[in-house]
């Protein structure tokens, strides 16, 4: 019953490292999203993609980039990790199933930047 | 700044009671609204989606939308201890996939 998977549950990186977070969905959804979730701030949208090779900035894109080379895979890249990027990162995919809106989140990646 | 506001709680209700969770939003262009349930240490799970004024029911859950008042609510009937979680409200502008989330209301159902 796997729907959205993320490459890592926990990551520890050093300041300045390049970090790749991968997300894969098996529902043939066109829309995929990267969020970060921080206490007191809730879920904030970093980037989303509505098709292969298409991407749109969310509310907090600074310091991040994304890649969507295949429909099922959406990657988040931290070009040079900083301590303020320590967070829980959640990937989601969204589409329609039997006429109803559906969205599934992955299990999340808890990233610690030292 | 488009905002979605929720009371952080915790909201405590006895088992079997109706839990009422409320949400207001500032962007009048918002057209679609979502309720998610998030258990501690887990990722959010979509439980309701609503875009028309009025009520939408799914099992023990009812979402209510009032666009004139910019107000969305979620009612949980016959609350169970397993409903104890944080409930996130979210709003999306029409034709635009940017979804803005509230910070969530923590619900505690007391056995």
Tab-separated table of C-alpha atoms in Angstrom:
chain	number	residue	atom	x	y	z
A	1	UNK	CA	0.000	0.000	0.000
A	2	UNK	CA	3.003	2.273	-0.511
A	3	UNK	CA	1.993	5.635	-1.942
A	4	UNK	CA	4.687	8.237	-1.212
A	5	UNK	CA	8.163	7.314	-0.090
A	6	UNK	CA	11.061	9.506	0.938
A	7	UNK	CA	14.675	8.486	0.646
A	8	UNK	CA	15.630	8.980	4.283
A	9	UNK	CA	13.821	9.238	7.618
A	10	UNK	CA	16.723	10.944	9.375
A	11	UNK	CA	19.703	12.862	8.032
A	12	UNK	CA	22.562	14.644	9.732
A	13	UNK	CA	24.611	17.015	7.588
A	14	UNK	CA	27.202	19.661	8.137
A	15	UNK	CA	26.877	23.334	7.269
A	16	UNK	CA	27.788	23.922	3.630
A	17	UNK	CA	27.074	20.392	2.452
A	18	UNK	CA	24.842	19.750	-0.534
A	19	UNK	CA	21.813	17.731	0.478
A	20	UNK	CA	19.484	15.702	-1.719
A	21	UNK	CA	16.052	14.628	-0.527
A	22	UNK	CA	14.160	12.316	-2.841
A	23	UNK	CA	10.480	11.585	-3.039
A	24	UNK	CA	8.740	8.924	-5.105
A	25	UNK	CA	5.004	8.390	-5.589
A	26	UNK	CA	3.259	5.443	-7.195
A	27	UNK	CA	-0.152	7.004	-7.911
A	28	UNK	CA	0.624	8.640	-11.258
A	29	UNK	CA	-0.157	12.040	-9.744
A	30	UNK	CA	0.852	15.106	-11.692
A	31	UNK	CA	1.205	17.400	-8.704
A	32	UNK	CA	3.988	16.995	-6.167
A	33	UNK	CA	5.036	19.228	-3.301
A	34	UNK	CA	7.829	19.822	-0.831
A	35	UNK	CA	7.018	21.305	2.567
A	36	UNK	CA	8.914	21.889	5.725
A	37	UNK	CA	7.259	21.678	9.120
A	38	UNK	CA	8.542	23.568	12.140
A	39	UNK	CA	6.987	23.912	15.603
A	40	UNK	CA	4.805	26.979	15.834
A	41	UNK	CA	5.126	27.712	12.124
A	42	UNK	CA	3.177	24.822	10.699
A	43	UNK	CA	3.635	23.470	7.213
A	44	UNK	CA	5.219	25.825	4.705
A	45	UNK	CA	5.436	25.190	0.993
A	46	UNK	CA	8.936	25.256	-0.470
A	47	UNK	CA	8.308	24.228	-4.088
A	48	UNK	CA	5.741	22.362	-6.082
A	49	UNK	CA	5.601	20.761	-9.490
A	50	UNK	CA	2.535	20.232	-11.685
A	51	UNK	CA	4.274	18.261	-14.421
A	52	UNK	CA	7.581	16.750	-15.421
A	53	UNK	CA	10.305	19.399	-15.624
A	54	UNK	CA	7.838	22.033	-14.366
A	55	UNK	CA	8.295	23.713	-11.014
A	56	UNK	CA	6.886	26.655	-9.125
A	57	UNK	CA	8.206	28.458	-6.075
A	58	UNK	CA	6.245	28.160	-2.895
A	59	UNK	CA	6.357	30.507	0.052
A	60	UNK	CA	9.927	29.817	1.200
A	61	UNK	CA	12.063	28.742	-1.798
A	62	UNK	CA	15.254	30.539	-0.765
A	63	UNK	CA	18.162	28.151	-0.291
A	64	UNK	CA	16.370	25.299	-2.050
A	65	UNK	CA	16.022	23.969	-5.561
A	66	UNK	CA	14.047	21.068	-7.009
A	67	UNK	CA	14.183	18.620	-9.847
A	68	UNK	CA	11.438	16.622	-11.529
A	69	UNK	CA	12.862	14.559	-14.359
A	70	UNK	CA	10.258	11.803	-14.086
A	71	UNK	CA	6.621	12.002	-13.140
A	72	UNK	CA	6.970	9.787	-10.112
A	73	UNK	CA	10.048	11.452	-8.628
A	74	UNK	CA	10.481	14.906	-7.109
A	75	UNK	CA	13.781	15.864	-5.529
A	76	UNK	CA	14.574	18.686	-3.139
A	77	UNK	CA	18.121	20.026	-3.117
A	78	UNK	CA	19.757	22.138	-0.462
A	79	UNK	CA	22.660	23.659	-2.354
A	80	UNK	CA	24.601	24.626	0.769
A	81	UNK	CA	22.958	23.461	3.965
A	82	UNK	CA	22.635	25.925	6.812
A	83	UNK	CA	21.574	25.412	10.415
A	84	UNK	CA	18.280	27.226	9.824
A	85	UNK	CA	17.346	24.466	7.403
A	86	UNK	CA	17.158	21.985	10.252
A	87	UNK	CA	13.566	20.835	10.000
A	88	UNK	CA	11.124	18.086	9.119
A	89	UNK	CA	10.745	17.868	5.331
A	90	UNK	CA	7.550	16.436	3.939
A	91	UNK	CA	6.850	15.468	0.363
A	92	UNK	CA	3.295	15.145	-0.921
A	93	UNK	CA	1.581	14.180	-4.116
A	94	UNK	CA	-1.924	15.114	-5.154
A	95	UNK	CA	-4.440	14.037	-7.736
A	96	UNK	CA	-7.958	12.784	-8.253
A	97	UNK	CA	-9.283	9.360	-7.458
A	98	UNK	CA	-12.861	8.446	-8.329
A	99	UNK	CA	-13.734	12.114	-8.687
A	100	UNK	CA	-12.416	13.029	-5.249
A	101	UNK	CA	-9.368	15.077	-4.428
A	102	UNK	CA	-6.664	12.930	-2.845
A	103	UNK	CA	-3.366	13.861	-1.390
A	104	UNK	CA	-0.790	11.748	0.349
A	105	UNK	CA	2.231	12.765	2.338
A	106	UNK	CA	5.412	10.795	2.627
A	107	UNK	CA	6.703	9.769	6.056
A	108	UNK	CA	8.995	12.786	6.265
A	109	UNK	CA	12.733	13.351	6.541
A	110	UNK	CA	14.019	14.871	9.737
A	111	UNK	CA	17.115	16.842	8.762
A	112	UNK	CA	19.643	18.110	11.275
A	113	UNK	CA	22.279	20.540	10.008
A	114	UNK	CA	25.235	20.964	12.338
B	1	UNK	CA	0.141	37.768	3.727
B	2	UNK	CA	-2.433	35.059	3.231
B	3	UNK	CA	-3.210	33.455	6.548
B	4	UNK	CA	-5.101	30.533	7.910
B	5	UNK	CA	-5.830	30.798	11.610
B	6	UNK	CA	-6.604	28.020	14.043
B	7	UNK	CA	-6.815	27.874	17.813
B	8	UNK	CA	-3.815	25.813	18.874
B	9	UNK	CA	-5.715	24.127	21.705
B	10	UNK	CA	-5.568	21.683	23.217
B	11	UNK	CA	-9.261	21.086	22.765
B	12	UNK	CA	-10.391	18.428	25.219
B	13	UNK	CA	-13.646	16.536	24.716
B	14	UNK	CA	-15.008	13.433	26.431
B	15	UNK	CA	-15.302	10.211	24.493
B	16	UNK	CA	-18.558	10.070	22.537
B	17	UNK	CA	-18.954	13.854	22.352
B	18	UNK	CA	-18.826	16.076	19.275
B	19	UNK	CA	-15.513	17.799	18.694
B	20	UNK	CA	-15.739	21.107	16.850
B	21	UNK	CA	-12.600	22.460	15.209
B	22	UNK	CA	-12.587	25.906	13.664
B	23	UNK	CA	-10.524	27.723	11.092
B	24	UNK	CA	-10.633	31.178	9.520
B	25	UNK	CA	-8.810	32.381	6.441
B	26	UNK	CA	-7.881	35.821	5.199
B	27	UNK	CA	-7.664	35.350	1.425
B	28	UNK	CA	-11.089	35.832	-0.164
B	29	UNK	CA	-9.710	34.199	-3.304
B	30	UNK	CA	-9.443	30.870	-1.498
B	31	UNK	CA	-11.667	28.309	-3.150
B	32	UNK	CA	-10.731	24.910	-1.774
B	33	UNK	CA	-10.230	23.846	1.787
B	34	UNK	CA	-8.673	20.840	3.409
B	35	UNK	CA	-8.625	19.205	6.793
B	36	UNK	CA	-5.730	16.976	7.743
B	37	UNK	CA	-5.147	14.832	10.789
B	38	UNK	CA	-1.612	14.479	12.084
B	39	UNK	CA	-0.690	12.059	14.814
B	40	UNK	CA	2.387	12.859	16.854
B	41	UNK	CA	5.539	11.899	14.961
B	42	UNK	CA	3.601	11.083	11.794
B	43	UNK	CA	2.904	12.911	8.565
B	44	UNK	CA	-0.453	14.594	7.867
B	45	UNK	CA	-3.325	12.589	6.442
B	46	UNK	CA	-6.033	14.219	4.338
B	47	UNK	CA	-9.448	13.549	5.870
B	48	UNK	CA	-11.751	16.110	4.236
B	49	UNK	CA	-11.775	18.329	1.168
B	50	UNK	CA	-14.487	20.926	0.603
B	51	UNK	CA	-15.003	23.669	-1.965
B	52	UNK	CA	-18.734	24.414	-1.867
B	53	UNK	CA	-20.553	26.420	0.756
B	54	UNK	CA	-22.421	24.228	3.203
B	55	UNK	CA	-21.732	20.875	4.759
B	56	UNK	CA	-19.908	17.822	3.519
B	57	UNK	CA	-20.160	14.602	5.478
B	58	UNK	CA	-17.927	11.559	5.450
B	59	UNK	CA	-18.595	9.019	8.146
B	60	UNK	CA	-18.155	10.657	11.550
B	61	UNK	CA	-16.616	13.777	9.978
B	62	UNK	CA	-18.488	16.828	8.713
B	63	UNK	CA	-16.754	19.792	7.127
B	64	UNK	CA	-18.613	23.090	7.030
B	65	UNK	CA	-17.694	25.996	4.772
B	66	UNK	CA	-18.978	29.559	4.930
B	67	UNK	CA	-17.175	31.655	2.331
B	68	UNK	CA	-19.008	34.855	3.261
B	69	UNK	CA	-17.632	34.578	6.802
B	70	UNK	CA	-14.333	33.054	5.614
B	71	UNK	CA	-14.820	30.232	8.031
B	72	UNK	CA	-14.261	26.484	7.815
B	73	UNK	CA	-15.006	23.981	10.516
B	74	UNK	CA	-14.655	20.267	11.127
B	75	UNK	CA	-17.059	18.356	13.330
B	76	UNK	CA	-16.156	14.931	14.634
B	77	UNK	CA	-19.133	13.021	15.961
B	78	UNK	CA	-18.850	10.242	18.550
B	79	UNK	CA	-15.253	11.239	19.272
B	80	UNK	CA	-12.916	8.387	20.075
B	81	UNK	CA	-9.553	8.401	21.875
B	82	UNK	CA	-8.026	7.408	18.530
B	83	UNK	CA	-9.145	10.807	17.188
B	84	UNK	CA	-6.634	12.479	19.505
B	85	UNK	CA	-4.276	14.244	17.117
B	86	UNK	CA	-3.474	17.635	15.677
B	87	UNK	CA	-5.893	18.796	12.999
B	88	UNK	CA	-4.573	21.057	10.268
B	89	UNK	CA	-6.752	23.348	8.195
B	90	UNK	CA	-5.542	24.501	4.789
B	91	UNK	CA	-6.797	26.822	2.053
B	92	UNK	CA	-6.025	27.009	-1.644
B	93	UNK	CA	-6.766	29.778	-4.124
B	94	UNK	CA	-8.630	28.781	-7.265
B	95	UNK	CA	-6.555	27.225	-10.033
B	96	UNK	CA	-3.437	27.654	-7.972
B	97	UNK	CA	-1.840	24.814	-6.138
B	98	UNK	CA	-0.287	26.859	-3.372
B	99	UNK	CA	-1.923	25.618	-0.222
B	100	UNK	CA	-1.596	27.667	2.952
B	101	UNK	CA	-1.766	25.729	6.202
B	102	UNK	CA	-2.838	26.760	9.650
B	103	UNK	CA	-0.643	25.754	12.563
B	104	UNK	CA	-3.149	23.170	13.744
B	105	UNK	CA	-5.447	22.465	16.678
B	106	UNK	CA	-4.521	19.706	19.080
B	107	UNK	CA	-7.515	17.557	20.006
B	108	UNK	CA	-7.575	15.351	23.074
B	109	UNK	CA	-10.421	12.876	23.479
B	110	UNK	CA	-10.685	11.811	27.100
B	111	UNK	CA	-11.866	8.197	27.704
